[in-house]
Amino acid sequence: MIATAESPARPDSRSERLDFLRAERERTRAEILPEGGGDVADRATNVDALVRLAVLEERIAVLEDELAGGEPGAAPAADGVVSLGRTVTVDLGDGPEKFLVGSFDQGGGGVDVITPGSPLGRAVIGASVGSTVSYAARPHRYLHASILAVD
């Protein structure tokens, strides 16, 4: 990947990615909390930066836990059980789809990712092949996913 001013090249190792994400978090915080004037109402209007900050916080937490050797919310890696770092085939109602369960940083190359903090991620982690889980896509809107395979 070629670095530009808009999209710097992403580092390869997890610890380098963690450093990159922490620096990005500080840049995003600077957008939300500008130096000089402005009150809380002024800062609250920067919704995009607040959303980016929340996503960065989740990615940082996942990477920190991976580096510490843990798996937040995940069941032990057993055959047929969805856990962090594994590929899962699910049917969301439109036929089988394959996903990697992990952080955004682990995806790429055409691999879609289910993050552990997402509603679907929280529902599938710990589920076994053959089970169907329900999750709230948004308030009062529940969807179902059938676990078809875990690699």
PDB file of C-alpha atoms in Angstrom:
ATOM      1  CA  MET A   1       0.000   0.000   0.000  1.00  0.00           C
ATOM      2  CA  ILE A   2       1.269   3.465  -0.873  1.00  0.00           C
ATOM      3  CA  ALA A   3       1.057   6.069   1.856  1.00  0.00           C
ATOM      4  CA  THR A   4      -0.609   9.389   1.122  1.00  0.00           C
ATOM      5  CA  ALA A   5      -1.392  12.348   3.322  1.00  0.00           C
ATOM      6  CA  GLU A   6      -4.980  11.092   3.513  1.00  0.00           C
ATOM      7  CA  SER A   7      -4.279   7.390   4.097  1.00  0.00           C
ATOM      8  CA  PRO A   8      -0.886   6.488   5.545  1.00  0.00           C
ATOM      9  CA  ALA A   9       0.436   2.982   4.959  1.00  0.00           C
ATOM     10  CA  ARG A  10      -0.701   0.556   7.616  1.00  0.00           C
ATOM     11  CA  PRO A  11       1.957  -1.271   9.597  1.00  0.00           C
ATOM     12  CA  ASP A  12       2.224  -5.050   9.459  1.00  0.00           C
ATOM     13  CA  SER A  13       2.940  -6.328  12.963  1.00  0.00           C
ATOM     14  CA  ARG A  14       0.327  -6.181  15.709  1.00  0.00           C
ATOM     15  CA  SER A  15       2.481  -4.024  17.978  1.00  0.00           C
ATOM     16  CA  GLU A  16       3.160  -1.586  15.122  1.00  0.00           C
ATOM     17  CA  ARG A  17      -0.573  -1.509  14.320  1.00  0.00           C
ATOM     18  CA  LEU A  18      -1.292  -0.808  17.979  1.00  0.00           C
ATOM     19  CA  ASP A  19       1.149   2.129  17.959  1.00  0.00           C
ATOM     20  CA  PHE A  20      -0.416   3.390  14.722  1.00  0.00           C
ATOM     21  CA  LEU A  21      -3.947   3.155  16.169  1.00  0.00           C
ATOM     22  CA  ARG A  22      -2.929   4.903  19.384  1.00  0.00           C
ATOM     23  CA  ALA A  23      -1.432   7.781  17.377  1.00  0.00           C
ATOM     24  CA  GLU A  24      -4.578   7.946  15.258  1.00  0.00           C
ATOM     25  CA  ARG A  25      -6.661   8.028  18.452  1.00  0.00           C
ATOM     26  CA  GLU A  26      -4.662  11.028  19.702  1.00  0.00           C
ATOM     27  CA  ARG A  27      -5.140  12.848  16.373  1.00  0.00           C
ATOM     28  CA  THR A  28      -8.874  12.148  16.555  1.00  0.00           C
ATOM     29  CA  ARG A  29      -9.059  13.367  20.150  1.00  0.00           C
ATOM     30  CA  ALA A  30      -7.357  16.582  19.031  1.00  0.00           C
ATOM     31  CA  GLU A  31     -10.183  17.084  16.509  1.00  0.00           C
ATOM     32  CA  ILE A  32     -12.789  16.616  19.222  1.00  0.00           C
ATOM     33  CA  LEU A  33     -11.028  18.755  21.825  1.00  0.00           C
ATOM     34  CA  PRO A  34      -9.573  21.631  19.823  1.00  0.00           C
ATOM     35  CA  GLU A  35      -7.070  23.936  21.438  1.00  0.00           C
ATOM     36  CA  GLY A  36      -8.502  27.290  22.287  1.00  0.00           C
ATOM     37  CA  GLY A  37     -12.130  28.280  22.600  1.00  0.00           C
ATOM     38  CA  GLY A  38     -15.275  26.336  22.165  1.00  0.00           C
ATOM     39  CA  ASP A  39     -17.580  24.748  24.628  1.00  0.00           C
ATOM     40  CA  VAL A  40     -19.000  21.260  24.987  1.00  0.00           C
ATOM     41  CA  ALA A  41     -21.789  22.046  22.514  1.00  0.00           C
ATOM     42  CA  ASP A  42     -19.226  23.050  19.869  1.00  0.00           C
ATOM     43  CA  ARG A  43     -17.294  19.819  20.341  1.00  0.00           C
ATOM     44  CA  ALA A  44     -20.436  17.668  20.322  1.00  0.00           C
ATOM     45  CA  THR A  45     -21.131  18.609  16.712  1.00  0.00           C
ATOM     46  CA  ASN A  46     -18.104  16.665  15.484  1.00  0.00           C
ATOM     47  CA  VAL A  47     -20.040  13.402  15.261  1.00  0.00           C
ATOM     48  CA  ASP A  48     -17.736  11.842  12.660  1.00  0.00           C
ATOM     49  CA  ALA A  49     -14.719  12.213  14.920  1.00  0.00           C
ATOM     50  CA  LEU A  50     -16.656  10.766  17.866  1.00  0.00           C
ATOM     51  CA  VAL A  51     -17.623   7.711  15.802  1.00  0.00           C
ATOM     52  CA  ARG A  52     -14.016   7.292  14.573  1.00  0.00           C
ATOM     53  CA  LEU A  53     -12.815   7.541  18.165  1.00  0.00           C
ATOM     54  CA  ALA A  54     -15.217   4.796  19.292  1.00  0.00           C
ATOM     55  CA  VAL A  55     -14.075   2.500  16.463  1.00  0.00           C
ATOM     56  CA  LEU A  56     -10.424   3.198  17.268  1.00  0.00           C
ATOM     57  CA  GLU A  57     -11.002   2.447  20.959  1.00  0.00           C
ATOM     58  CA  GLU A  58     -12.536  -0.939  20.059  1.00  0.00           C
ATOM     59  CA  ARG A  59      -9.700  -1.811  17.669  1.00  0.00           C
ATOM     60  CA  ILE A  60      -7.105  -0.818  20.264  1.00  0.00           C
ATOM     61  CA  ALA A  61      -8.794  -2.930  22.947  1.00  0.00           C
ATOM     62  CA  VAL A  62      -8.886  -5.986  20.676  1.00  0.00           C
ATOM     63  CA  LEU A  63      -5.221  -5.613  19.701  1.00  0.00           C
ATOM     64  CA  GLU A  64      -4.127  -5.042  23.302  1.00  0.00           C
ATOM     65  CA  ASP A  65      -5.960  -8.186  24.329  1.00  0.00           C
ATOM     66  CA  GLU A  66      -4.491 -10.181  21.430  1.00  0.00           C
ATOM     67  CA  LEU A  67      -0.988  -9.064  22.405  1.00  0.00           C
ATOM     68  CA  ALA A  68      -1.706 -10.071  26.014  1.00  0.00           C
ATOM     69  CA  GLY A  69      -2.789 -13.504  24.790  1.00  0.00           C
ATOM     70  CA  GLY A  70      -6.465 -13.197  25.675  1.00  0.00           C
ATOM     71  CA  GLU A  71      -9.642 -13.292  23.693  1.00  0.00           C
ATOM     72  CA  PRO A  72     -12.356 -10.961  24.995  1.00  0.00           C
ATOM     73  CA  GLY A  73     -15.701 -12.677  25.269  1.00  0.00           C
ATOM     74  CA  ALA A  74     -14.494 -15.732  23.407  1.00  0.00           C
ATOM     75  CA  ALA A  75     -14.960 -19.345  24.361  1.00  0.00           C
ATOM     76  CA  PRO A  76     -11.895 -21.577  24.378  1.00  0.00           C
ATOM     77  CA  ALA A  77     -10.901 -22.565  20.852  1.00  0.00           C
ATOM     78  CA  ALA A  78     -12.653 -25.915  20.494  1.00  0.00           C
ATOM     79  CA  ASP A  79     -13.741 -27.754  17.391  1.00  0.00           C
ATOM     80  CA  GLY A  80     -17.013 -26.375  16.127  1.00  0.00           C
ATOM     81  CA  VAL A  81     -17.057 -23.366  18.473  1.00  0.00           C
ATOM     82  CA  VAL A  82     -16.777 -19.811  17.183  1.00  0.00           C
ATOM     83  CA  SER A  83     -13.896 -17.911  18.783  1.00  0.00           C
ATOM     84  CA  LEU A  84     -11.641 -14.974  18.008  1.00  0.00           C
ATOM     85  CA  GLY A  85      -9.300 -15.513  15.076  1.00  0.00           C
ATOM     86  CA  ARG A  86     -11.353 -18.285  13.492  1.00  0.00           C
ATOM     87  CA  THR A  87     -13.279 -18.283  10.242  1.00  0.00           C
ATOM     88  CA  VAL A  88     -16.998 -18.896  10.546  1.00  0.00           C
ATOM     89  CA  THR A  89     -19.550 -19.691   7.857  1.00  0.00           C
ATOM     90  CA  VAL A  90     -22.960 -18.303   8.729  1.00  0.00           C
ATOM     91  CA  ASP A  91     -26.309 -18.052   7.019  1.00  0.00           C
ATOM     92  CA  LEU A  92     -27.863 -14.660   7.642  1.00  0.00           C
ATOM     93  CA  GLY A  93     -30.861 -15.552   5.495  1.00  0.00           C
ATOM     94  CA  ASP A  94     -29.305 -15.196   2.058  1.00  0.00           C
ATOM     95  CA  GLY A  95     -27.186 -18.337   1.973  1.00  0.00           C
ATOM     96  CA  PRO A  96     -23.752 -19.191   3.399  1.00  0.00           C
ATOM     97  CA  GLU A  97     -21.214 -16.394   3.949  1.00  0.00           C
ATOM     98  CA  LYS A  98     -17.675 -16.682   5.359  1.00  0.00           C
ATOM     99  CA  PHE A  99     -16.270 -14.225   7.881  1.00  0.00           C
ATOM    100  CA  LEU A 100     -13.177 -13.895  10.016  1.00  0.00           C
ATOM    101  CA  VAL A 101     -13.989 -13.234  13.679  1.00  0.00           C
ATOM    102  CA  GLY A 102     -11.516 -10.580  14.830  1.00  0.00           C
ATOM    103  CA  SER A 103     -10.445  -6.981  14.436  1.00  0.00           C
ATOM    104  CA  PHE A 104     -10.663  -4.894  11.273  1.00  0.00           C
ATOM    105  CA  ASP A 105      -6.884  -5.056  11.052  1.00  0.00           C
ATOM    106  CA  GLN A 106      -7.005  -8.810  10.531  1.00  0.00           C
ATOM    107  CA  GLY A 107      -9.265  -8.516   7.497  1.00  0.00           C
ATOM    108  CA  GLY A 108      -8.294  -7.563   4.006  1.00  0.00           C
ATOM    109  CA  GLY A 109      -7.816  -9.330   0.743  1.00  0.00           C
ATOM    110  CA  GLY A 110     -11.535  -9.864   0.297  1.00  0.00           C
ATOM    111  CA  VAL A 111     -12.050 -11.304   3.792  1.00  0.00           C
ATOM    112  CA  ASP A 112     -15.032  -9.813   5.593  1.00  0.00           C
ATOM    113  CA  VAL A 113     -14.707  -9.441   9.356  1.00  0.00           C
ATOM    114  CA  ILE A 114     -17.122  -9.824  12.246  1.00  0.00           C
ATOM    115  CA  THR A 115     -15.741  -7.788  15.144  1.00  0.00           C
ATOM    116  CA  PRO A 116     -16.204  -9.160  18.661  1.00  0.00           C
ATOM    117  CA  GLY A 117     -17.827  -5.940  19.868  1.00  0.00           C
ATOM    118  CA  SER A 118     -20.490  -5.858  17.158  1.00  0.00           C
ATOM    119  CA  PRO A 119     -23.990  -7.205  17.879  1.00  0.00           C
ATOM    120  CA  LEU A 120     -23.384 -10.140  15.505  1.00  0.00           C
ATOM    121  CA  GLY A 121     -19.927 -10.751  16.974  1.00  0.00           C
ATOM    122  CA  ARG A 122     -21.248 -10.870  20.532  1.00  0.00           C
ATOM    123  CA  ALA A 123     -23.926 -13.332  19.399  1.00  0.00           C
ATOM    124  CA  VAL A 124     -21.710 -15.753  17.457  1.00  0.00           C
ATOM    125  CA  ILE A 125     -18.661 -15.916  19.764  1.00  0.00           C
ATOM    126  CA  GLY A 126     -19.035 -19.062  21.831  1.00  0.00           C
ATOM    127  CA  ALA A 127     -21.790 -20.509  19.603  1.00  0.00           C
ATOM    128  CA  SER A 128     -21.407 -23.989  18.099  1.00  0.00           C
ATOM    129  CA  VAL A 129     -21.872 -25.319  14.608  1.00  0.00           C
ATOM    130  CA  GLY A 130     -25.552 -26.093  14.052  1.00  0.00           C
ATOM    131  CA  SER A 131     -26.850 -23.415  16.394  1.00  0.00           C
ATOM    132  CA  THR A 132     -28.869 -20.347  15.468  1.00  0.00           C
ATOM    133  CA  VAL A 133     -28.249 -17.116  17.338  1.00  0.00           C
ATOM    134  CA  SER A 134     -30.305 -13.930  17.539  1.00  0.00           C
ATOM    135  CA  TYR A 135     -28.940 -10.424  17.821  1.00  0.00           C
ATOM    136  CA  ALA A 136     -30.301  -6.884  17.852  1.00  0.00           C
ATOM    137  CA  ALA A 137     -29.193  -5.089  14.699  1.00  0.00           C
ATOM    138  CA  ARG A 138     -30.824  -1.968  16.139  1.00  0.00           C
ATOM    139  CA  PRO A 139     -33.430  -1.393  18.830  1.00  0.00           C
ATOM    140  CA  HIS A 140     -36.481  -3.619  18.355  1.00  0.00           C
ATOM    141  CA  ARG A 141     -34.962  -5.225  15.212  1.00  0.00           C
ATOM    142  CA  TYR A 142     -33.732  -8.760  15.820  1.00  0.00           C
ATOM    143  CA  LEU A 143     -31.971 -10.852  13.216  1.00  0.00           C
ATOM    144  CA  HIS A 144     -30.896 -14.494  13.206  1.00  0.00           C
ATOM    145  CA  ALA A 145     -27.705 -16.209  12.097  1.00  0.00           C
ATOM    146  CA  SER A 146     -27.176 -19.939  11.688  1.00  0.00           C
ATOM    147  CA  ILE A 147     -23.664 -21.215  12.350  1.00  0.00           C
ATOM    148  CA  LEU A 148     -22.816 -23.590   9.483  1.00  0.00           C
ATOM    149  CA  ALA A 149     -19.053 -24.180   9.940  1.00  0.00           C
ATOM    150  CA  VAL A 150     -16.046 -23.035  11.948  1.00  0.00           C
ATOM    151  CA  ASP A 151     -12.497 -23.304  10.563  1.00  0.00           C
TER     152      ASP A 151
END
